[in-house]
Amino acid sequence: MLAVTLVKIMSNNPEHPHRKTLADLRSRRWFADTGMRGFAHRQRMQQMGLRRDDLMSRPVIAIINTWSDLSPCHAHLRERAESVKRGVLLAGGLPLELPAMSLGEVMVKPTTMLYRNFLAMEVEELLRSHPIDGAVLLGGCDKTTPGTVMGAISMGVPAIFCPAGPMLNDRQVQGGITRQIGAGTHTRMFWDELQAGRIGADDWVALEAKMTRSPGTCNTMGTASTMTALVEALGLALPGSSSIPAMDAAHPRMATDCGERIVAMVWDDLTPQRLLTRAAFLNAAAVQMALGGSTNAAVHLIAMARRAGVDLVLDDLDAMARRVPVLANLFPSGDRLMEDFFYAGGLPALMSRISAMLSLDELTVTGQTLGQNIAAAVVHDAEVIRPLDRPVSASGALAVLRGNLAPDGAVMKASAAAPRFFRHQGRALVFDSPAEMNAACADPALDVDEDTVLVLRNAGPVGAPGMPEWGNLPIPKKLLALGVRDMLRLSDARMSGTHYGSCVLHICPEAAVGGPLALVQNGDLISLDLGARTLTLAVDDTELARRRTAWQPPPRPVTRGYTRLYQEHVTQAHEGCDFDFLQGSATSPEPVIF
Ligand code: FES
């Protein structure tokens, strides 16, 4: 039985105050034009076998599809596009599929984050340049969620997000013990076991066929599951939709619901701007904390908020983390997977646990409020969705640190870190590149102990470029052999949401633009105090000023194309890493049709 209750799709209401008529449809500018251009628009659509009357009498719905053969998490999205089309047709719309950059997280190099803004620009311009009245956004693998949503926000037509859904759970039997294993989280764990000689090369090869059991997004509470849940909490996806496993029969039904619903949203002019209030973003932040969600959400949520003209800053997230404990017992903070979360009631059930901390009056894509959407939600398994008095972690999912090493902030996933590092001081061991870091960490003679603070720099938005997920720095092989599995690690990079460890990330400003991280030297003392939210470099200002005078920015080997555009215009992590010229709620004019 479907554990998540989808709210009944509301029918069109002719009395709706924002009700549109046929004459108001944006697509009519193309198809109802009586001149030569209108003739050409209709003629070319009829060239594909479409009927003339359908072009002029129905809302045209774009299905933005991030499917590709190099995006395994989205392998099922071509089929899901057909389900969406069915829903659009049943509701009286005309569905048209538009492919967009797929951004398969594991395949795209140097990092999908470099292309999140590319996807956002592509979605915005796809919607603007074509005769589109509303959009269904098919995505889920990490950056595809914020990328498609950012583009849709900036364009401003009604849009609904259709999440790809998590892949199925996997299990491993070892030594007579069965345990669940999940994508991402266990890859790093088994790699460390291999480096420490606790598993063999044959075991490692055999593991390649494990953990990723079906199409769908990573089944841990990584960035994909975090972002799809946050978009649902924002009110941009149907209730419960982000928790449905990709291969469950409920998933294509949900996709059909999305298609049906978007047509009604067009008639009701239910645009993202009408849904995305500051309160809606704070709801999403609360959900991030209750989920023990990915630190990447700190970047994406701020970027989406800025697109909507909402003032959301890191301190809002820190304040929410202090209020809302981690309740979802999901890897990497807990020990269950997304399929378990679905059976336990999914996101509506989790939100019902924290309803006192949510603004329940926020409008959503259903046309109803968040409170109405979750009113009937029930928790079916209190081990997976814990009660408030028995959280997975009371110390909060995310902490924002500041100090002379991170004047504009840094983030740490406290719920996935070892408590012994909550208050820690150690000597810095600094790496300027991942190549230098990997070579050093493989060296059995490396001068390092378990209290050393590993530092990686030049890995931020400008420096890398694209702020890759290099922030889960490897434990030096020498220490792995001694049983060390966690150390305090610092960087201006991000970390995969599926990973765990005591990693301070997103240090702002980044080293490549002259942030204090650029001035750290081997042997400097670094202190972290999670309770006080401080990150301090014990070097006096005079010495730091001397080092700054000698500092040179790292070279930028790419001098052309998109990467150059990115490095010249990307903002820092605490500002969302959007392009400076795309932030804000200003809209572009409609294209001239001539
Ligand atoms: Fe696609 Fe993790 S690799 S969601």
Coordinates of C-alpha atoms and ligand atoms in Angstrom, one line a residue:
M1 CA 0.0 0.0 0.0
L2 CA 1.2 3.5 -0.8
A3 CA 2.5 4.8 2.5
V4 CA 2.5 8.4 1.3
T5 CA -0.8 10.1 0.9
L6 CA -1.0 12.4 -2.2
V7 CA -3.4 15.2 -1.8
K8 CA -6.3 14.9 -4.2
I9 CA -5.7 17.1 -7.3
M10 CA -7.9 20.1 -7.2
S11 CA -10.1 20.8 -10.1
N12 CA -10.1 24.1 -12.0
N13 CA -12.0 26.8 -10.2
P14 CA -13.5 29.3 -12.6
E15 CA -13.9 31.7 -9.7
H16 CA -10.2 31.7 -8.9
P17 CA -9.0 35.3 -8.4
H18 CA -5.9 34.6 -10.6
R19 CA -8.0 32.7 -13.2
K20 CA -6.6 32.9 -16.8
T21 CA -8.6 32.8 -20.0
L22 CA -7.5 31.2 -23.3
A23 CA -6.6 34.7 -24.5
D24 CA -4.1 35.1 -21.6
L25 CA -2.0 32.1 -22.5
R26 CA 1.5 32.9 -23.4
S27 CA 1.6 30.3 -26.2
R28 CA -1.1 32.3 -28.0
R29 CA 1.5 34.9 -28.9
W30 CA 3.1 32.2 -31.1
F31 CA 0.1 30.2 -32.3
A32 CA -2.8 32.6 -32.4
D33 CA -0.9 35.3 -34.3
T34 CA -2.7 36.1 -37.6
G35 CA 0.4 37.2 -39.5
M36 CA 3.0 35.2 -41.5
R37 CA 4.9 34.3 -38.3
G38 CA 1.8 32.7 -36.7
F39 CA 1.3 30.8 -39.9
A40 CA 4.9 29.5 -39.8
H41 CA 4.6 28.5 -36.1
R42 CA 1.4 26.5 -36.7
Q43 CA 2.7 25.0 -39.9
R44 CA 5.9 23.7 -38.3
M45 CA 4.0 22.1 -35.4
Q46 CA 1.6 20.5 -37.9
Q47 CA 4.7 19.2 -39.7
M48 CA 5.1 16.9 -36.6
G49 CA 1.6 15.6 -36.9
L50 CA 0.0 17.9 -34.3
R51 CA -3.5 19.3 -34.9
R52 CA -4.0 23.0 -35.6
D53 CA -6.8 23.4 -33.1
D54 CA -4.8 21.8 -30.2
L55 CA -2.1 24.5 -30.6
M56 CA -4.6 27.3 -30.1
S57 CA -7.0 25.9 -27.5
R58 CA -4.9 24.3 -24.8
P59 CA -2.1 25.4 -22.4
V60 CA 1.3 24.2 -23.8
I61 CA 3.2 22.4 -21.1
A62 CA 7.0 21.9 -21.3
I63 CA 8.4 18.7 -19.8
I64 CA 11.9 19.7 -19.0
N65 CA 13.7 16.3 -19.1
T66 CA 17.2 15.8 -17.7
W67 CA 17.4 12.3 -19.0
S68 CA 20.6 11.0 -20.7
D69 CA 22.5 7.8 -21.3
L70 CA 25.2 9.1 -19.0
S71 CA 22.8 9.9 -16.1
P72 CA 22.1 6.6 -14.4
C73 CA 19.9 8.1 -11.7
H74 CA 17.6 9.4 -14.5
A75 CA 17.6 6.3 -16.6
H76 CA 13.8 6.0 -16.2
L77 CA 12.9 9.6 -17.0
R78 CA 12.0 9.0 -20.6
E79 CA 9.3 6.7 -19.4
R80 CA 8.3 9.1 -16.7
A81 CA 8.0 11.9 -19.3
E82 CA 5.3 9.7 -21.0
S83 CA 3.4 9.5 -17.7
V84 CA 3.6 13.2 -17.3
K85 CA 2.2 13.6 -20.9
R86 CA -0.7 11.4 -20.0
G87 CA -1.6 13.6 -17.1
V88 CA -1.3 16.8 -19.2
L89 CA -3.5 15.4 -21.9
L90 CA -6.1 14.1 -19.4
A91 CA -6.3 17.7 -18.0
G92 CA -6.7 19.3 -21.4
G93 CA -3.1 20.5 -22.0
L94 CA -0.6 20.0 -24.8
P95 CA 2.6 18.4 -23.5
L96 CA 5.9 19.0 -25.3
E97 CA 9.2 17.5 -24.1
L98 CA 12.3 19.6 -24.0
P99 CA 15.6 17.9 -23.1
A100 CA 18.0 19.8 -20.8
M101 CA 21.6 19.1 -19.6
S102 CA 21.4 15.9 -17.6
L103 CA 24.2 16.4 -15.1
G104 CA 24.8 12.8 -14.0
E105 CA 26.6 13.4 -10.7
V106 CA 29.3 10.8 -11.0
M107 CA 30.1 11.1 -14.7
V108 CA 30.4 14.9 -15.2
K109 CA 33.9 16.3 -14.7
P110 CA 35.3 18.3 -13.1
T111 CA 32.1 18.6 -11.1
T112 CA 28.4 19.0 -11.8
M113 CA 28.5 22.1 -9.6
L114 CA 30.3 23.9 -12.4
Y115 CA 27.2 23.3 -14.6
R116 CA 24.4 23.9 -12.1
N117 CA 24.2 27.5 -13.2
F118 CA 24.5 26.4 -16.9
L119 CA 21.4 24.2 -16.4
A120 CA 19.6 27.0 -14.6
M121 CA 20.3 29.3 -17.5
E122 CA 19.3 26.7 -20.0
V123 CA 15.9 26.0 -18.3
E124 CA 15.1 29.7 -18.0
E125 CA 15.9 30.3 -21.7
L126 CA 14.2 27.1 -22.9
L127 CA 11.0 28.3 -21.2
R128 CA 11.4 31.9 -22.3
S129 CA 12.3 31.3 -26.0
H130 CA 9.5 28.8 -26.6
P131 CA 5.7 29.0 -26.6
I132 CA 5.4 27.6 -23.1
D133 CA 2.6 28.2 -20.5
G134 CA 3.8 25.9 -17.7
A135 CA 6.5 23.4 -17.0
V136 CA 7.0 20.1 -15.3
L137 CA 10.7 19.7 -14.2
L138 CA 12.0 16.2 -14.3
G139 CA 15.2 15.9 -12.2
G140 CA 16.6 14.6 -9.0
C141 CA 20.3 13.8 -9.3
D142 CA 22.0 16.4 -7.1
K143 CA 22.4 19.6 -9.2
T144 CA 19.4 19.0 -11.5
T145 CA 17.0 19.9 -8.7
P146 CA 18.3 23.3 -7.9
G147 CA 19.3 23.9 -11.5
T148 CA 15.9 23.3 -13.0
V149 CA 14.1 25.1 -10.1
M150 CA 16.4 28.2 -10.3
G151 CA 15.7 28.5 -14.0
A152 CA 11.9 28.1 -13.5
I153 CA 11.9 30.7 -10.7
S154 CA 13.7 33.2 -12.9
M155 CA 11.4 32.6 -15.9
G156 CA 8.3 32.8 -13.7
V157 CA 5.8 30.5 -15.5
P158 CA 3.9 28.0 -13.4
A159 CA 6.1 25.0 -12.7
I160 CA 6.0 21.8 -10.7
F161 CA 9.0 19.6 -9.8
C162 CA 8.6 15.9 -10.5
P163 CA 11.4 14.1 -8.5
A164 CA 13.2 11.2 -10.0
G165 CA 12.9 9.2 -6.8
P166 CA 15.5 7.2 -4.9
M167 CA 16.9 3.9 -6.1
L168 CA 16.0 0.7 -4.3
N169 CA 17.8 -0.4 -1.1
D170 CA 20.6 -2.9 -1.2
R171 CA 21.9 -5.3 1.4
Q172 CA 25.2 -7.1 2.1
V173 CA 25.7 -10.4 3.9
Q174 CA 29.2 -10.5 5.5
G175 CA 30.2 -13.0 8.2
G176 CA 26.6 -14.1 8.6
I177 CA 25.4 -10.6 9.3
T178 CA 23.0 -8.8 6.9
R179 CA 23.3 -5.0 6.7
Q180 CA 21.9 -2.4 4.5
I181 CA 24.3 -0.6 2.2
G182 CA 23.7 2.6 0.4
A183 CA 25.1 4.5 -2.6
G184 CA 27.9 6.9 -1.8
T185 CA 28.1 6.5 1.9
H186 CA 29.4 2.9 1.8
T187 CA 31.7 3.5 -1.2
R188 CA 34.0 5.7 1.0
M189 CA 33.7 3.3 3.9
F190 CA 34.8 0.3 1.7
W191 CA 37.5 2.3 0.1
D192 CA 39.0 3.0 3.5
E193 CA 38.7 -0.7 4.3
L194 CA 40.6 -1.5 1.1
Q195 CA 43.3 1.0 1.9
A196 CA 43.7 -0.4 5.4
G197 CA 43.9 -3.9 4.0
R198 CA 40.8 -5.2 5.7
I199 CA 39.1 -6.2 2.4
G200 CA 40.8 -7.5 -0.7
A201 CA 40.9 -6.5 -4.3
D202 CA 38.4 -9.2 -5.3
D203 CA 36.0 -7.9 -2.6
W204 CA 36.4 -4.4 -4.0
V205 CA 35.6 -5.5 -7.6
A206 CA 32.6 -7.5 -6.4
L207 CA 31.3 -4.3 -4.6
E208 CA 31.0 -2.5 -8.0
A209 CA 27.8 -4.4 -8.7
K210 CA 26.4 -3.5 -5.3
M211 CA 24.8 -0.4 -3.7
T212 CA 23.2 0.9 -6.9
R213 CA 20.4 -1.6 -7.4
S214 CA 18.1 0.3 -9.8
P215 CA 17.6 3.5 -11.6
G216 CA 16.9 6.4 -9.2
T217 CA 18.9 8.8 -7.1
C218 CA 21.2 7.9 -4.3
N219 CA 19.2 6.1 -1.5
T220 CA 21.0 7.8 1.4
M221 CA 20.1 11.2 2.7
G222 CA 22.6 12.7 0.3
T223 CA 22.3 15.8 -1.8
A224 CA 19.7 14.3 -4.2
S225 CA 17.3 13.2 -1.4
T226 CA 17.9 16.4 0.5
M227 CA 17.2 18.7 -2.4
T228 CA 14.1 16.9 -3.7
A229 CA 12.7 17.0 -0.2
L230 CA 13.5 20.7 0.2
V231 CA 11.7 21.5 -3.0
E232 CA 8.7 19.6 -1.8
A233 CA 8.9 21.5 1.5
L234 CA 9.0 24.7 -0.5
G235 CA 5.7 23.8 -2.0
L236 CA 7.0 23.2 -5.5
A237 CA 6.4 19.4 -5.6
L238 CA 3.3 17.3 -4.8
P239 CA 3.1 16.1 -1.1
G240 CA 5.1 12.9 -0.6
S241 CA 6.4 12.8 -4.2
S242 CA 10.1 13.1 -3.2
S243 CA 10.0 10.0 -1.1
I244 CA 8.6 7.6 -3.6
P245 CA 11.2 5.0 -4.9
A246 CA 11.9 5.5 -8.6
M247 CA 10.9 1.9 -9.4
D248 CA 7.6 1.9 -7.4
A249 CA 4.4 1.8 -9.4
A250 CA 3.4 4.9 -7.4
H251 CA 6.1 6.8 -9.1
P252 CA 4.6 6.9 -12.7
R253 CA 1.3 7.6 -11.1
M254 CA 2.8 10.6 -9.3
A255 CA 4.3 11.7 -12.6
T256 CA 0.8 11.6 -14.1
D257 CA -0.5 13.6 -11.2
C258 CA 2.2 16.3 -11.9
G259 CA 1.1 16.5 -15.6
E260 CA -2.5 16.8 -14.5
R261 CA -1.8 19.4 -11.9
I262 CA 0.4 21.7 -14.0
V263 CA -2.5 22.4 -16.3
A264 CA -4.7 23.6 -13.4
M265 CA -1.7 25.7 -12.2
V266 CA -1.5 27.4 -15.5
W267 CA -5.2 28.4 -15.4
D268 CA -4.8 29.5 -11.8
D269 CA -1.5 31.4 -12.7
L270 CA 0.2 29.6 -9.7
T271 CA 3.7 30.8 -10.4
P272 CA 6.8 30.1 -8.2
Q273 CA 6.7 33.8 -7.1
R274 CA 3.3 33.1 -5.4
L275 CA 4.7 30.2 -3.5
L276 CA 8.2 31.1 -2.6
T277 CA 8.0 33.3 0.5
R278 CA 10.7 33.7 3.2
A279 CA 8.5 31.5 5.4
A280 CA 8.5 28.8 2.7
F281 CA 12.3 28.8 2.6
L282 CA 12.5 28.6 6.4
N283 CA 10.2 25.6 6.2
A284 CA 12.7 24.0 3.8
A285 CA 15.5 24.9 6.2
A286 CA 13.6 23.2 9.0
V287 CA 13.1 20.1 6.9
Q288 CA 16.8 20.0 6.0
M289 CA 17.7 19.9 9.7
A290 CA 15.1 17.2 10.6
L291 CA 16.4 15.1 7.7
G292 CA 20.1 15.5 8.6
G293 CA 20.4 16.7 5.0
S294 CA 23.4 17.4 2.9
T295 CA 25.6 20.5 3.6
N296 CA 25.2 21.2 -0.2
A297 CA 21.7 22.4 0.6
A298 CA 23.2 25.4 2.3
V299 CA 24.5 26.6 -1.1
H300 CA 21.5 25.6 -3.2
L301 CA 18.8 26.9 -0.8
I302 CA 20.4 30.3 -0.6
A303 CA 20.8 30.4 -4.4
M304 CA 17.1 29.5 -5.0
A305 CA 16.0 32.1 -2.4
R306 CA 18.0 34.8 -4.1
R307 CA 16.4 33.9 -7.4
A308 CA 13.0 34.4 -5.7
G309 CA 14.1 37.7 -4.1
V310 CA 14.1 36.2 -0.6
D311 CA 16.7 37.2 1.9
L312 CA 18.1 33.9 3.3
V313 CA 21.5 33.7 4.9
L314 CA 23.7 31.1 6.6
D315 CA 22.8 32.4 10.0
D316 CA 19.1 31.5 9.3
L317 CA 20.2 27.9 8.7
D318 CA 22.3 27.8 11.8
A319 CA 19.4 29.2 13.9
M320 CA 17.2 26.5 12.4
A321 CA 19.7 23.8 13.2
R322 CA 19.7 24.8 16.8
R323 CA 15.9 24.5 17.0
V324 CA 15.3 21.3 14.9
P325 CA 17.0 18.0 15.8
V326 CA 17.7 15.3 13.3
L327 CA 14.7 13.0 13.3
A328 CA 15.3 11.0 10.0
N329 CA 17.3 7.9 10.8
L330 CA 19.0 7.8 7.4
F331 CA 22.6 7.4 6.2
P332 CA 25.0 9.1 6.7
S333 CA 23.6 10.5 10.0
G334 CA 21.6 7.3 10.8
D335 CA 21.5 3.7 9.5
R336 CA 18.5 3.4 7.2
L337 CA 17.8 4.2 3.5
M338 CA 15.2 6.1 1.5
E339 CA 13.0 3.1 0.8
D340 CA 12.6 2.7 4.6
F341 CA 11.8 6.4 4.8
F342 CA 9.0 5.9 2.2
Y343 CA 7.5 3.0 4.1
A344 CA 7.7 5.1 7.3
G345 CA 5.4 7.7 5.8
G346 CA 7.9 9.8 3.8
L347 CA 8.3 13.5 4.0
P348 CA 4.8 14.5 4.9
A349 CA 5.1 12.2 8.0
L350 CA 8.5 13.8 8.9
M351 CA 6.9 17.3 8.5
S352 CA 4.1 16.3 10.8
R353 CA 6.7 15.6 13.5
I354 CA 8.0 19.2 13.3
S355 CA 4.7 20.9 12.4
A356 CA 5.1 23.3 15.3
M357 CA 8.3 24.6 13.8
L358 CA 6.8 25.1 10.3
S359 CA 4.7 27.9 8.8
L360 CA 1.7 25.8 7.8
D361 CA -0.1 28.6 5.9
E362 CA 2.3 28.6 2.9
L363 CA 0.6 28.0 -0.4
T364 CA 1.9 25.0 -2.5
V365 CA 1.5 23.6 -6.0
T366 CA -1.6 21.7 -4.9
G367 CA -3.4 25.0 -4.5
Q368 CA -3.7 24.1 -0.8
T369 CA -1.5 25.1 2.1
L370 CA 1.4 23.1 3.5
G371 CA -0.7 22.4 6.6
Q372 CA -3.6 21.0 4.5
N373 CA -1.1 18.9 2.6
I374 CA 0.3 17.2 5.7
A375 CA -2.9 17.1 7.8
A376 CA -3.4 13.4 7.3
A377 CA 0.2 12.3 7.4
V378 CA 1.1 9.5 9.8
V379 CA 4.4 8.1 10.9
H380 CA 4.4 4.3 10.4
D381 CA 7.9 3.5 11.8
A382 CA 9.2 5.5 14.7
E383 CA 12.7 4.0 14.3
V384 CA 13.0 5.6 10.9
I385 CA 11.2 8.9 11.6
R386 CA 12.0 9.4 15.3
P387 CA 9.9 11.5 17.7
L388 CA 11.2 14.8 19.0
D389 CA 12.1 13.4 22.3
R390 CA 14.2 10.6 20.8
P391 CA 16.2 12.2 17.9
V392 CA 19.0 10.7 15.9
S393 CA 21.1 13.7 16.8
A394 CA 20.2 16.6 19.1
S395 CA 23.4 18.5 18.1
G396 CA 21.9 19.7 14.8
A397 CA 22.4 18.7 11.2
L398 CA 24.4 21.8 10.3
A399 CA 26.6 24.3 12.1
V400 CA 27.8 27.6 10.7
L401 CA 31.3 28.5 11.9
R402 CA 33.0 31.8 11.8
G403 CA 36.4 33.2 12.9
N404 CA 39.5 34.7 11.4
L405 CA 39.8 31.6 9.2
A406 CA 36.2 31.9 7.8
P407 CA 35.0 35.6 8.1
D408 CA 32.0 34.9 5.8
G409 CA 31.3 31.5 7.3
A410 CA 31.9 27.8 6.9
V411 CA 29.6 24.8 7.4
M412 CA 29.9 21.5 9.2
K413 CA 27.6 18.6 9.3
A414 CA 27.7 18.0 13.0
S415 CA 25.4 15.0 12.9
A416 CA 27.8 13.1 10.7
A417 CA 31.0 14.1 12.6
A418 CA 32.8 12.4 15.5
P419 CA 31.9 14.2 18.8
R420 CA 35.6 14.2 19.8
F421 CA 36.2 16.9 17.1
F422 CA 33.4 19.2 18.4
R423 CA 36.1 20.9 20.4
H424 CA 39.6 20.4 18.9
Q425 CA 42.9 22.0 18.3
G426 CA 45.6 20.6 16.0
R427 CA 48.5 21.5 13.7
A428 CA 47.7 22.2 10.1
L429 CA 48.9 20.0 7.3
V430 CA 48.1 22.0 4.1
F431 CA 47.6 20.8 0.5
D432 CA 47.2 23.2 -2.4
S433 CA 45.7 20.7 -4.8
P434 CA 44.0 17.2 -4.7
A435 CA 46.9 15.7 -6.5
E436 CA 49.3 16.9 -3.9
M437 CA 46.9 15.7 -1.2
N438 CA 46.5 12.2 -2.6
A439 CA 50.2 11.7 -3.1
A440 CA 50.9 12.8 0.5
C441 CA 48.1 10.7 2.0
A442 CA 49.5 7.6 0.3
D443 CA 53.0 8.2 1.7
P444 CA 53.7 5.9 4.7
A445 CA 56.3 8.4 6.0
L446 CA 53.9 11.4 6.1
D447 CA 54.4 13.5 9.2
V448 CA 50.8 13.3 10.6
D449 CA 48.9 12.0 13.6
E450 CA 45.2 11.7 14.4
D451 CA 45.1 15.2 15.9
T452 CA 46.5 16.9 12.8
V453 CA 44.1 19.2 11.0
L454 CA 44.1 18.4 7.2
V455 CA 43.6 21.4 5.0
L456 CA 42.8 21.5 1.3
R457 CA 42.5 24.9 -0.5
N458 CA 42.1 26.2 -4.0
A459 CA 39.0 24.0 -4.2
G460 CA 36.3 26.6 -4.0
P461 CA 33.9 28.0 -6.7
V462 CA 36.6 30.1 -8.4
G463 CA 39.7 28.1 -7.4
A464 CA 38.8 24.5 -8.6
P465 CA 36.8 25.9 -10.4
G466 CA 33.2 24.8 -9.6
M467 CA 33.7 23.9 -5.9
P468 CA 33.9 20.1 -6.3
E469 CA 33.1 17.6 -3.6
W470 CA 36.7 17.2 -2.5
G471 CA 36.0 18.2 1.1
N472 CA 35.9 14.7 2.5
L473 CA 39.7 14.6 2.5
P474 CA 41.2 11.1 2.6
I475 CA 42.6 9.8 5.9
P476 CA 46.3 9.2 5.4
K477 CA 47.0 5.6 4.6
K478 CA 49.4 5.4 7.6
L479 CA 46.6 6.3 10.0
L480 CA 44.0 4.1 8.3
A481 CA 46.3 1.1 9.0
L482 CA 46.3 2.2 12.7
G483 CA 42.5 2.1 12.7
V484 CA 41.9 5.9 12.4
R485 CA 38.7 6.6 10.5
D486 CA 38.0 10.3 11.2
M487 CA 40.1 13.4 11.4
L488 CA 39.3 17.1 11.5
R489 CA 39.4 18.3 7.8
L490 CA 39.0 21.8 6.4
S491 CA 38.5 23.1 2.9
D492 CA 36.8 25.6 0.7
A493 CA 35.3 22.7 -1.2
R494 CA 32.0 20.9 -0.8
M495 CA 31.4 17.3 0.4
S496 CA 29.0 14.8 -1.0
G497 CA 25.9 14.6 1.1
T498 CA 26.3 10.8 1.2
H499 CA 29.6 11.2 3.0
Y500 CA 30.4 11.5 6.7
G501 CA 33.2 12.7 8.8
S502 CA 34.4 15.7 10.7
C503 CA 34.8 18.0 7.7
V504 CA 34.5 21.8 7.8
L505 CA 33.4 22.9 4.3
H506 CA 32.6 25.9 2.2
I507 CA 35.2 28.1 4.0
C508 CA 34.4 31.7 2.8
P509 CA 36.0 33.6 1.2
E510 CA 37.8 30.8 -0.6
A511 CA 41.6 30.7 -0.9
A512 CA 41.7 31.5 -4.6
V513 CA 40.2 34.9 -4.1
G514 CA 42.5 35.7 -1.2
G515 CA 40.5 34.3 1.8
P516 CA 42.5 33.7 5.0
L517 CA 42.6 30.0 4.1
A518 CA 45.3 31.0 1.5
L519 CA 47.5 32.1 4.3
V520 CA 47.6 29.0 6.4
Q521 CA 51.0 27.2 6.7
N522 CA 52.0 23.7 7.9
G523 CA 52.3 23.6 11.6
D524 CA 49.9 26.6 12.3
L525 CA 47.5 25.8 15.1
I526 CA 43.8 25.6 14.1
S527 CA 41.0 25.5 16.7
L528 CA 37.4 24.5 16.3
D529 CA 34.7 25.0 18.9
L530 CA 31.3 23.7 17.6
G531 CA 29.4 25.0 20.6
A532 CA 30.8 28.5 20.2
R533 CA 30.6 28.1 16.4
T534 CA 34.2 29.3 16.0
L535 CA 37.0 28.3 13.6
T536 CA 40.3 30.1 14.5
L537 CA 43.8 30.3 13.1
A538 CA 46.2 31.0 15.9
V539 CA 48.4 33.3 13.9
D540 CA 48.6 37.0 14.8
D541 CA 47.4 39.8 12.5
T542 CA 50.9 41.1 11.8
E543 CA 52.1 37.8 10.6
L544 CA 48.9 37.3 8.5
A545 CA 49.5 40.7 6.9
R546 CA 53.1 39.7 6.1
R547 CA 51.9 36.5 4.5
R548 CA 49.2 38.3 2.5
T549 CA 51.7 40.7 1.0
A550 CA 53.6 37.7 -0.3
W551 CA 50.5 35.8 -1.5
Q552 CA 49.9 35.3 -5.3
P553 CA 46.5 34.1 -6.6
P554 CA 46.7 30.6 -8.2
P555 CA 46.9 30.5 -12.0
R556 CA 43.7 30.1 -14.0
P557 CA 44.6 27.8 -16.9
V558 CA 41.2 28.0 -18.6
T559 CA 41.0 31.4 -20.5
R560 CA 37.9 30.9 -22.6
G561 CA 34.3 29.6 -22.8
Y562 CA 31.9 28.7 -20.1
T563 CA 34.6 28.1 -17.4
R564 CA 35.9 31.7 -17.9
L565 CA 32.4 33.0 -17.6
Y566 CA 32.0 31.0 -14.4
Q567 CA 35.2 32.1 -12.8
E568 CA 34.5 35.8 -13.6
H569 CA 30.9 35.8 -12.3
V570 CA 30.3 33.1 -9.7
T571 CA 29.6 34.3 -6.2
Q572 CA 31.0 32.7 -3.0
A573 CA 29.4 29.8 -1.2
H574 CA 27.6 31.8 1.5
E575 CA 25.9 33.7 -1.4
G576 CA 24.8 30.5 -3.2
C577 CA 27.5 30.3 -6.0
D578 CA 25.0 31.7 -8.5
F579 CA 26.2 34.0 -11.2
D580 CA 26.1 37.7 -10.0
F581 CA 24.1 38.7 -13.1
L582 CA 21.4 36.0 -12.4
Q583 CA 20.6 36.8 -8.8
G584 CA 17.5 38.7 -7.8
S585 CA 13.9 38.6 -8.7
A586 CA 14.1 40.9 -11.7
T587 CA 12.5 39.3 -14.8
S588 CA 13.6 39.5 -18.5
P589 CA 11.2 40.9 -21.0
E590 CA 9.2 38.5 -23.2
P591 CA 10.9 37.8 -26.5
V592 CA 10.0 39.9 -29.5
I593 CA 8.1 37.8 -32.1
F594 CA 8.6 39.2 -35.5
Ligands
FES1 FE1 22.8 10.7 -8.9 FE2 23.8 10.4 -6.3 S1 24.8 10.1 -8.2 S2 21.8 11.1 -7.0

